[in-house]
Amino acid sequence: MRPWGGVKKCRWKQLWRLHAGNTKKLWRKIRRRTSRPRRIPGGGDGQADSENGGGVKVLKSTLKLVRRFVLVLILSLLGLLVLNIILFTNYIYDDIYNTSGWITAQRLGEELVSHTSGKFALTASGEELLQDSGAWAVLVDDSTGNVVWHSGNLPQEVPLHYSVAGISGATQGYIAGYPTTTAARGNDLVILGHPKDKYWKYSWNTWDYKTITNVPKTLLVIAGINLGVIFLIYMGATSGVLFSVKPIVRGIEALPEGGELYVRENGLLSELAAAINRVSEKLRVQERALKKRESARINWIAGVSHDIRTPLSMVMGYACQLEQDDALSQEERKKAEIIRLQSVRMKNLVNDLNLFSRLEYNMQPLKRGLVNLVSVARRSAVDFINMDTEEKYPVSWDTAEDLVSCMTQGDDRLLLRAVSNLIINAQVHNPMGCHISVCVKQEYGRAHIIVEDDGIGATDRQLAELKITPHYMMNDGSTKEPRHGLGLLIVRQIMAAHNGRVVFEHGKQGGFLADLIFFAVLNEENSSVK
């Protein structure tokens, strides 16, 4: 059975998940107000911008915030201005065309009726109109300037004779402090006097055409000045908020990058800045502890690998001697062979564990050069054939005969290790033997090294778990003991280091198939290696 069952977490992964969980909790605390004592900065301002332009992002975000507020403010003011103009126009229109004193005076003149005796009388509707407006009225004769009719509520201070100059003043302004409106009745003049607190009259309401023509320009200038003043007031009122927000945003963006971080704890958002500083300090403490644990783990793996090699070599040597000793019985020599094979397996496991640790932390230097993938796959197949003394695992070379060179940039030692791991994986998981196929092909600008067997294969669930398993501690499903699936994980890491990928699928014969995909393939004219 393949070791692709349920996943069991190793200790260092548990530590990482614990660190990630604590980080999420700390992020939640940023949104809370806190009253705990503030931390005294331990050194450095900690506000250096990241290489990808963190400071530029902060500046752009701040400017975007300012532009948004200013745009909302301007649109709101324009909307209010338009609304006020509409309401004011509607109010003035209603006042002028429905309750205007000039129209009242005109209608009152129409309600005056002259008798044959030469006297005038006001109709009932005229009396009602005069009463509703609370005004008094006189009718001035055109030829004499005398008042030939007046209402019953005429004040005593109102004169009963008018000269031309008096009529002009009455028409433009006031009579005895009463605002007046006039209307013609034939050649005579109707003067309507309103209550002193009803109207305010502008006696010289004359505008030249130049002033009227420049009204739009004048209004635009006034509007611009008003908008400028409003903007200055807005900037003055919000500058404190923007000044406080900018370091907070920069601090939050810098938190995932780690390193020294300190946000000045002043201004409107001082408590939030203090919370970010505490989060940063805790993250640094956890990061240092995690690095210390990882360093101890790496050193432990390297030390164990080194300490195991010497006694393991001795066990392998003695087991080989016992296996070839004719003085021993066949059963004893078979046991010696089992010891040798298991020692070889243990040695490979230690080497895989050491290589995995170096690849995981980018400690394995890549000696890049031109590599012929056809040669790498052929060498791996030949090396395995030479080790398969029992011939339980025949290997077939299914590469097209005309494909003799497929070049890429990479480390030939690691690529050879990756292909060998796939072939050995087929051997390990098929103890009864199987047929192994190795194929190299090039299509659509990509190169493929395909290793396939016709063994027991893997279930869909095992393939799915193999694709998503982020670590190497896996269970084969039949036992509760965890087994190290380092071989396939090392293949995945090697392909990632070469900017490629590996795909695990069902084989055509029902077995297991692994496809190494290389995206950077060189043409023959670009390569000097044949």
XYZ file of C-alpha atoms in Angstrom:
530
model
C 0.000 0.000 0.000
C 1.171 3.524 -0.766
C 1.680 5.878 2.188
C -0.993 8.308 1.019
C -3.713 7.826 3.661
C -4.720 10.181 6.461
C -2.388 13.016 7.323
C -0.651 13.249 10.663
C 0.984 16.560 11.539
C 4.601 16.604 12.605
C 5.704 18.808 15.462
C 7.277 21.624 13.465
C 4.090 22.029 11.409
C 2.063 22.205 14.614
C 4.327 25.001 15.796
C 3.792 26.897 12.562
C 0.005 26.506 12.743
C 0.125 27.708 16.355
C 2.060 30.766 15.195
C -0.480 31.429 12.431
C -3.376 31.100 14.880
C -1.785 33.534 17.303
C -1.215 35.967 14.456
C -4.942 35.959 13.587
C -5.848 36.604 17.221
C -3.437 39.510 17.365
C -4.908 41.011 14.211
C -8.331 41.001 15.857
C -6.928 43.013 18.746
C -5.955 45.838 16.408
C -9.633 46.763 16.097
C -10.151 46.931 19.842
C -9.505 49.866 22.093
C -7.124 48.966 24.845
C -6.080 50.539 28.111
C -2.915 48.547 28.767
C 0.347 50.473 29.307
C 2.137 51.552 26.174
C 5.432 49.972 25.246
C 8.554 52.092 25.225
C 10.218 51.784 21.813
C 13.154 49.417 21.892
C 15.124 50.893 19.035
C 14.839 52.139 15.494
C 11.903 53.843 13.902
C 10.930 50.631 12.086
C 9.109 52.446 9.338
C 11.288 51.690 6.335
C 9.301 51.077 3.207
C 9.313 47.630 1.678
C 11.038 46.886 -1.630
C 7.746 46.630 -3.466
C 6.870 50.264 -2.740
C 4.924 50.108 0.532
C 5.389 53.861 1.082
C 4.016 54.609 -2.374
C 0.967 52.465 -1.610
C 0.364 54.388 1.622
C 0.648 57.713 -0.195
C -1.695 56.586 -2.946
C -4.223 55.312 -0.409
C -4.113 58.607 1.498
C -4.514 60.687 -1.666
C -7.373 58.465 -2.752
C -9.058 59.055 0.603
C -8.615 62.825 0.279
C -9.921 62.861 -3.297
C -12.954 60.856 -2.298
C -13.879 63.170 0.568
C -13.309 66.274 -1.524
C -15.408 64.891 -4.374
C -18.245 64.000 -2.018
C -18.047 67.461 -0.457
C -18.122 69.282 -3.810
C -20.983 67.190 -5.156
C -22.943 67.762 -1.946
C -22.436 71.518 -2.159
C -23.412 71.624 -5.820
C -26.516 69.560 -5.070
C -27.498 71.887 -2.229
C -26.883 74.952 -4.419
C -29.095 73.623 -7.216
C -31.784 72.640 -4.719
C -31.729 76.102 -3.123
C -31.956 77.823 -6.497
C -34.979 75.715 -7.423
C -36.706 76.376 -4.109
C -35.895 80.110 -4.201
C -37.115 80.480 -7.797
C -40.313 78.661 -6.979
C -40.896 80.874 -3.944
C -40.209 84.126 -5.856
C -42.385 83.019 -8.765
C -45.260 82.258 -6.416
C -44.832 85.587 -4.625
C -44.633 87.670 -7.801
C -47.411 86.093 -9.798
C -49.869 85.403 -7.026
C -49.452 87.933 -4.176
C -47.601 90.758 -5.889
C -48.721 94.296 -4.873
C -48.509 95.438 -8.483
C -51.006 92.850 -9.632
C -53.249 93.712 -6.691
C -53.193 97.378 -7.683
C -54.073 96.480 -11.266
C -56.959 94.267 -10.202
C -58.169 96.959 -7.799
C -58.301 99.510 -10.631
C -60.455 97.101 -12.601
C -62.868 96.821 -9.650
C -63.405 100.654 -9.457
C -66.734 101.627 -11.041
C -67.571 105.229 -12.076
C -71.107 106.589 -11.805
C -72.832 109.173 -13.966
C -72.398 111.687 -11.193
C -68.632 111.423 -11.648
C -68.049 109.574 -8.392
C -66.278 106.240 -8.063
C -67.195 103.182 -6.043
C -65.430 99.902 -5.339
C -67.215 96.657 -6.019
C -67.682 93.980 -3.359
C -64.868 91.836 -4.783
C -62.661 94.913 -4.786
C -63.472 95.578 -1.124
C -62.610 91.951 -0.323
C -59.335 92.226 -2.271
C -58.400 95.408 -0.412
C -59.272 93.851 2.937
C -57.245 90.708 2.229
C -54.148 92.740 1.327
C -54.545 95.056 4.378
C -53.813 98.059 2.151
C -55.356 101.439 1.456
C -55.930 102.910 -2.016
C -56.396 106.236 -3.781
C -57.279 107.212 -7.339
C -55.419 110.302 -8.599
C -56.966 112.344 -11.411
C -54.698 112.809 -14.371
C -55.673 116.445 -15.133
C -55.688 117.934 -11.615
C -53.522 115.599 -9.512
C -56.302 115.477 -6.936
C -57.500 112.292 -5.239
C -60.923 111.640 -6.692
C -61.465 108.444 -4.694
C -59.885 106.794 -1.685
C -60.624 103.832 0.503
C -62.188 104.215 3.899
C -59.002 103.188 5.770
C -56.865 105.966 4.285
C -54.331 107.215 6.899
C -54.506 110.915 7.749
C -50.872 111.572 6.829
C -51.459 110.506 3.239
C -51.873 113.597 1.016
C -54.948 114.132 -1.195
C -53.130 116.057 -3.948
C -50.059 114.980 -5.919
C -47.736 116.834 -8.185
C -45.821 115.160 -10.970
C -42.804 114.816 -8.701
C -44.958 113.346 -5.941
C -46.461 110.809 -8.308
C -42.958 109.825 -9.431
C -41.849 109.261 -5.843
C -45.008 107.343 -5.023
C -44.468 105.142 -8.037
C -40.836 104.346 -7.156
C -40.934 104.126 -3.386
C -43.043 105.209 -0.427
C -45.816 107.649 0.650
C -45.596 108.689 4.316
C -43.554 105.544 5.009
C -46.000 103.198 3.323
C -44.596 101.083 0.467
C -46.686 101.714 -2.636
C -47.547 99.969 -5.840
C -49.355 101.619 -8.753
C -51.492 100.732 -11.715
C -53.138 102.729 -14.507
C -56.880 103.107 -14.815
C -57.372 104.843 -18.081
C -55.477 108.120 -17.768
C -55.800 108.107 -13.996
C -53.460 106.454 -11.509
C -54.324 103.921 -8.797
C -51.964 104.047 -5.828
C -52.089 101.138 -3.415
C -50.454 101.690 -0.036
C -49.369 98.549 1.860
C -48.565 98.052 5.534
C -45.159 99.406 6.463
C -43.815 95.972 7.430
C -44.976 94.118 4.290
C -42.594 95.241 1.528
C -39.106 96.619 1.162
C -38.647 98.583 -2.052
C -35.425 99.285 -3.939
C -36.073 102.697 -5.479
C -33.256 102.698 -8.050
C -33.524 99.202 -9.492
C -31.560 99.887 -12.654
C -28.883 97.497 -14.062
C -26.658 98.125 -17.054
C -26.334 95.455 -19.699
C -22.629 94.957 -19.057
C -23.334 93.908 -15.484
C -26.088 91.571 -16.633
C -23.810 90.042 -19.298
C -21.080 89.354 -16.711
C -23.451 87.678 -14.251
C -22.498 84.077 -15.260
C -18.784 84.866 -15.032
C -19.275 86.620 -11.707
C -21.233 83.691 -10.331
C -18.507 81.237 -11.422
C -15.804 83.336 -9.755
C -17.811 83.560 -6.556
C -18.507 79.819 -6.635
C -14.800 79.081 -7.198
C -13.768 81.285 -4.308
C -16.343 79.633 -2.075
C -15.192 76.145 -3.068
C -11.576 77.091 -2.420
C -12.411 78.425 1.019
C -14.456 75.310 1.795
C -11.575 73.086 0.659
C -9.113 74.939 2.853
C -11.455 74.630 5.799
C -11.875 70.918 5.077
C -8.128 70.311 4.806
C -7.529 72.203 8.011
C -10.184 70.222 9.833
C -9.076 66.781 8.519
C -5.301 67.227 8.359
C -4.995 65.889 11.889
C -6.917 62.743 10.966
C -4.877 62.168 7.790
C -1.627 62.754 9.671
C -2.666 60.126 12.213
C -3.984 57.616 9.666
C -0.884 57.533 7.431
C 1.530 55.932 9.979
C -1.216 53.526 11.079
C -1.742 52.332 7.497
C 2.018 52.075 6.941
C 2.383 50.068 10.153
C -0.402 47.643 9.239
C 1.103 47.086 5.776
C 4.534 46.468 7.297
C 3.313 43.924 9.877
C 3.372 40.899 7.515
C 6.944 41.744 6.467
C 8.261 41.360 10.013
C 11.353 43.178 11.237
C 11.509 46.163 13.543
C 8.311 48.208 13.531
C 7.302 51.139 15.702
C 4.397 53.524 15.141
C 4.475 56.825 16.975
C 1.845 56.806 19.671
C 0.471 60.318 19.321
C -2.437 62.029 17.623
C -6.057 60.967 17.367
C -5.255 57.275 16.849
C -2.593 56.881 19.535
C -4.323 53.911 21.167
C -4.511 52.056 17.853
C -0.822 52.803 17.250
C -0.004 51.376 20.689
C -1.963 48.214 19.858
C -0.038 47.811 16.571
C 3.254 48.202 18.439
C 2.269 45.476 20.889
C 1.223 43.193 18.026
C 4.535 43.834 16.266
C 6.503 43.061 19.422
C 4.647 39.791 19.998
C 5.081 38.781 16.352
C 8.822 39.410 16.587
C 9.048 37.327 19.765
C 7.138 34.489 18.143
C 9.204 34.753 14.957
C 12.456 34.550 16.896
C 11.159 31.554 18.847
C 10.015 29.845 15.642
C 13.369 30.452 13.933
C 15.117 29.083 17.000
C 12.995 25.931 16.903
C 13.503 25.509 13.159
C 17.243 25.978 13.541
C 17.288 23.367 16.296
C 15.311 20.991 14.085
C 17.644 21.458 11.133
C 20.693 20.965 13.319
C 19.122 17.893 14.876
C 18.399 16.341 11.469
C 21.923 17.098 10.257
C 23.423 15.689 13.448
C 21.338 12.525 13.385
C 22.125 12.015 9.699
C 25.828 12.330 10.405
C 25.740 10.068 13.459
C 23.750 7.354 11.671
C 25.947 7.139 8.580
C 29.004 5.571 10.259
C 27.284 2.723 12.169
C 24.929 2.180 9.236
C 27.868 1.744 6.878
C 29.342 -0.828 9.229
C 26.038 -2.719 9.406
C 25.785 -2.710 5.625
C 29.372 -3.904 5.243
C 29.036 -6.777 7.705
C 25.641 -7.770 6.284
C 27.152 -7.893 2.798
C 29.977 -10.126 4.051
C 27.525 -12.462 5.777
C 25.344 -12.550 2.672
C 28.327 -13.743 0.588
C 29.695 -16.198 3.204
C 29.299 -19.729 1.826
C 29.781 -21.180 5.313
C 26.397 -19.909 6.380
C 23.139 -21.606 5.620
C 20.812 -20.289 2.951
C 18.364 -19.073 5.587
C 21.066 -17.152 7.443
C 22.366 -15.612 4.210
C 18.768 -14.585 3.349
C 18.481 -12.847 6.722
C 21.763 -11.062 6.056
C 20.375 -9.928 2.691
C 17.263 -8.543 4.380
C 19.471 -6.658 6.857
C 21.515 -5.197 3.992
C 18.442 -4.154 1.994
C 16.785 -2.531 5.016
C 20.065 -0.771 5.844
C 20.197 0.574 2.293
C 16.630 1.730 2.683
C 17.455 3.428 5.980
C 20.461 5.119 4.393
C 18.316 6.424 1.560
C 15.741 7.614 4.068
C 18.362 9.551 6.025
C 19.693 11.081 2.820
C 16.154 12.008 1.744
C 15.434 13.579 5.115
C 18.612 15.642 4.960
C 17.963 16.721 1.354
C 14.354 17.585 2.153
C 15.452 19.829 5.018
C 17.972 21.657 2.817
C 15.504 22.106 -0.031
C 12.752 23.340 2.263
C 14.892 26.167 3.644
C 16.721 26.901 0.368
C 19.985 25.618 1.804
C 20.674 23.290 -1.139
C 22.711 25.221 -3.747
C 21.648 24.625 -7.341
C 24.519 24.088 -9.762
C 22.686 25.225 -12.838
C 23.877 24.329 -16.277
C 22.689 22.857 -19.556
C 21.015 19.499 -18.885
C 19.866 16.915 -21.432
C 16.648 15.511 -19.989
C 16.846 12.470 -22.266
C 20.271 11.645 -20.842
C 19.074 12.172 -17.264
C 16.085 9.842 -17.691
C 18.197 7.183 -19.465
C 20.881 7.236 -16.745
C 18.264 6.853 -14.012
C 16.712 3.871 -15.789
C 20.090 2.204 -16.391
C 21.201 2.685 -12.777
C 18.007 1.050 -11.527
C 18.327 -1.869 -13.971
C 21.856 -2.519 -12.706
C 20.587 -2.657 -9.097
C 17.596 -4.910 -9.900
C 19.481 -8.216 -9.674
C 16.276 -10.256 -9.308
C 14.777 -8.684 -12.422
C 11.399 -8.272 -10.712
C 11.062 -4.741 -12.075
C 11.767 -4.676 -15.808
C 12.176 -1.155 -17.209
C 11.154 -0.197 -20.750
C 12.475 2.870 -22.595
C 9.493 4.361 -24.456
C 11.107 7.574 -25.719
C 10.894 8.266 -29.458
C 14.092 7.268 -31.277
C 14.427 10.632 -33.001
C 14.397 12.489 -29.659
C 18.035 12.371 -28.604
C 18.339 15.805 -27.047
C 15.957 17.830 -24.894
C 17.824 20.679 -23.223
C 16.964 22.823 -20.222
C 18.727 24.803 -17.502
C 19.038 22.969 -14.195
C 21.036 20.868 -11.745
C 21.611 17.447 -13.301
C 22.294 15.806 -9.903
C 18.956 16.883 -8.472
C 17.047 16.008 -11.640
C 18.697 12.586 -11.677
C 17.613 12.194 -8.045
C 14.030 13.144 -8.906
C 13.686 10.550 -11.689
C 15.387 7.891 -9.553
C 12.975 8.593 -6.697
C 10.018 7.996 -9.002
C 11.425 4.668 -10.205
C 12.284 3.570 -6.659
C 8.779 4.635 -5.551
C 7.333 2.105 -8.016
C 9.636 -0.578 -6.584
C 8.864 0.188 -2.929
C 5.077 0.110 -3.313
C 4.967 -3.000 -5.502
C 6.841 -5.703 -3.548
C 5.536 -8.437 -5.875
C 7.135 -6.741 -8.853
C 5.826 -4.629 -11.713
C 6.725 -3.260 -15.127
C 8.122 0.284 -15.163
C 8.029 2.578 -18.194
C 10.246 5.675 -18.635
C 9.410 8.136 -21.402
C 10.704 11.576 -22.447
C 8.736 13.716 -24.867
C 8.667 17.317 -26.005
C 5.526 19.127 -27.171
C 4.051 22.627 -27.210
C 7.304 24.122 -25.965
C 7.362 21.880 -22.886
C 9.309 18.788 -21.913
C 7.915 15.791 -20.012
C 9.614 12.942 -18.168
C 6.944 10.319 -17.480
C 7.487 7.378 -15.132
C 4.640 4.855 -15.100
C 4.116 1.402 -13.612
C 1.423 -1.261 -13.914
C 1.394 -2.086 -10.218
C -1.279 -1.694 -7.557
C -1.685 2.029 -8.271
C -3.491 4.482 -6.024
C -7.111 5.311 -5.302
C -8.689 8.634 -6.217
C -8.714 9.635 -2.563
C -5.025 8.824 -2.191
C -4.189 10.885 -5.284
C -6.218 13.812 -3.998
C -4.507 13.666 -0.613
C -1.116 13.399 -2.284
C -1.797 16.572 -4.292
C -2.871 18.662 -1.309
C -0.641 17.213 1.416
C 1.682 20.053 2.487
C 4.137 17.891 4.427
C 5.744 14.485 4.338
C 4.126 12.697 7.290
C 1.459 10.514 5.682
C -0.387 7.345 6.642
C -0.874 4.393 4.300
C -4.412 3.752 5.567
C -3.786 0.152 6.624
C -1.854 0.891 9.783
C -1.875 3.609 12.379
C 1.865 4.091 12.150
C 2.997 7.137 10.168
C 5.346 6.526 7.268
C 7.713 8.960 5.613
C 6.667 9.746 2.029
C 9.779 11.828 1.471
C 10.592 10.512 -2.003
C 7.643 12.099 -3.814
C 7.840 15.278 -1.760
C 11.510 15.697 -2.696
C 10.510 15.276 -6.352
C 7.971 18.062 -5.936
C 10.544 20.333 -4.276
C 13.167 19.670 -6.958
C 10.676 20.526 -9.712
C 9.653 23.704 -7.867
C 13.326 24.718 -7.665
C 13.488 24.295 -11.470
C 10.287 26.316 -12.060
C 8.473 23.166 -13.145
C 5.770 20.969 -11.693
C 4.937 17.321 -11.117
C 1.567 15.686 -11.770
C 0.450 12.392 -10.187
C -2.263 10.451 -12.022
C -3.592 6.952 -12.673
C -1.518 5.003 -15.180
C -2.901 3.648 -18.418
C -2.383 0.073 -17.128
C -4.074 0.803 -13.808
C -0.860 1.622 -11.980
C 0.718 4.907 -10.924
C 1.940 7.678 -13.232
C 4.184 10.637 -12.443
C 4.744 13.395 -15.016
C 7.630 15.844 -14.573
C 6.826 18.987 -16.587
C 9.544 21.460 -17.621
C 8.423 24.816 -19.004
C 11.861 26.266 -19.874
C 13.014 24.132 -22.792
C 15.889 25.283 -25.006
C 16.068 24.816 -28.754
C 18.988 22.986 -30.214
C 20.326 26.124 -31.899
C 20.417 27.840 -28.462
C 22.392 25.006 -26.894
C 25.993 23.893 -27.345
C 25.415 20.528 -25.658
C 24.492 17.607 -27.878
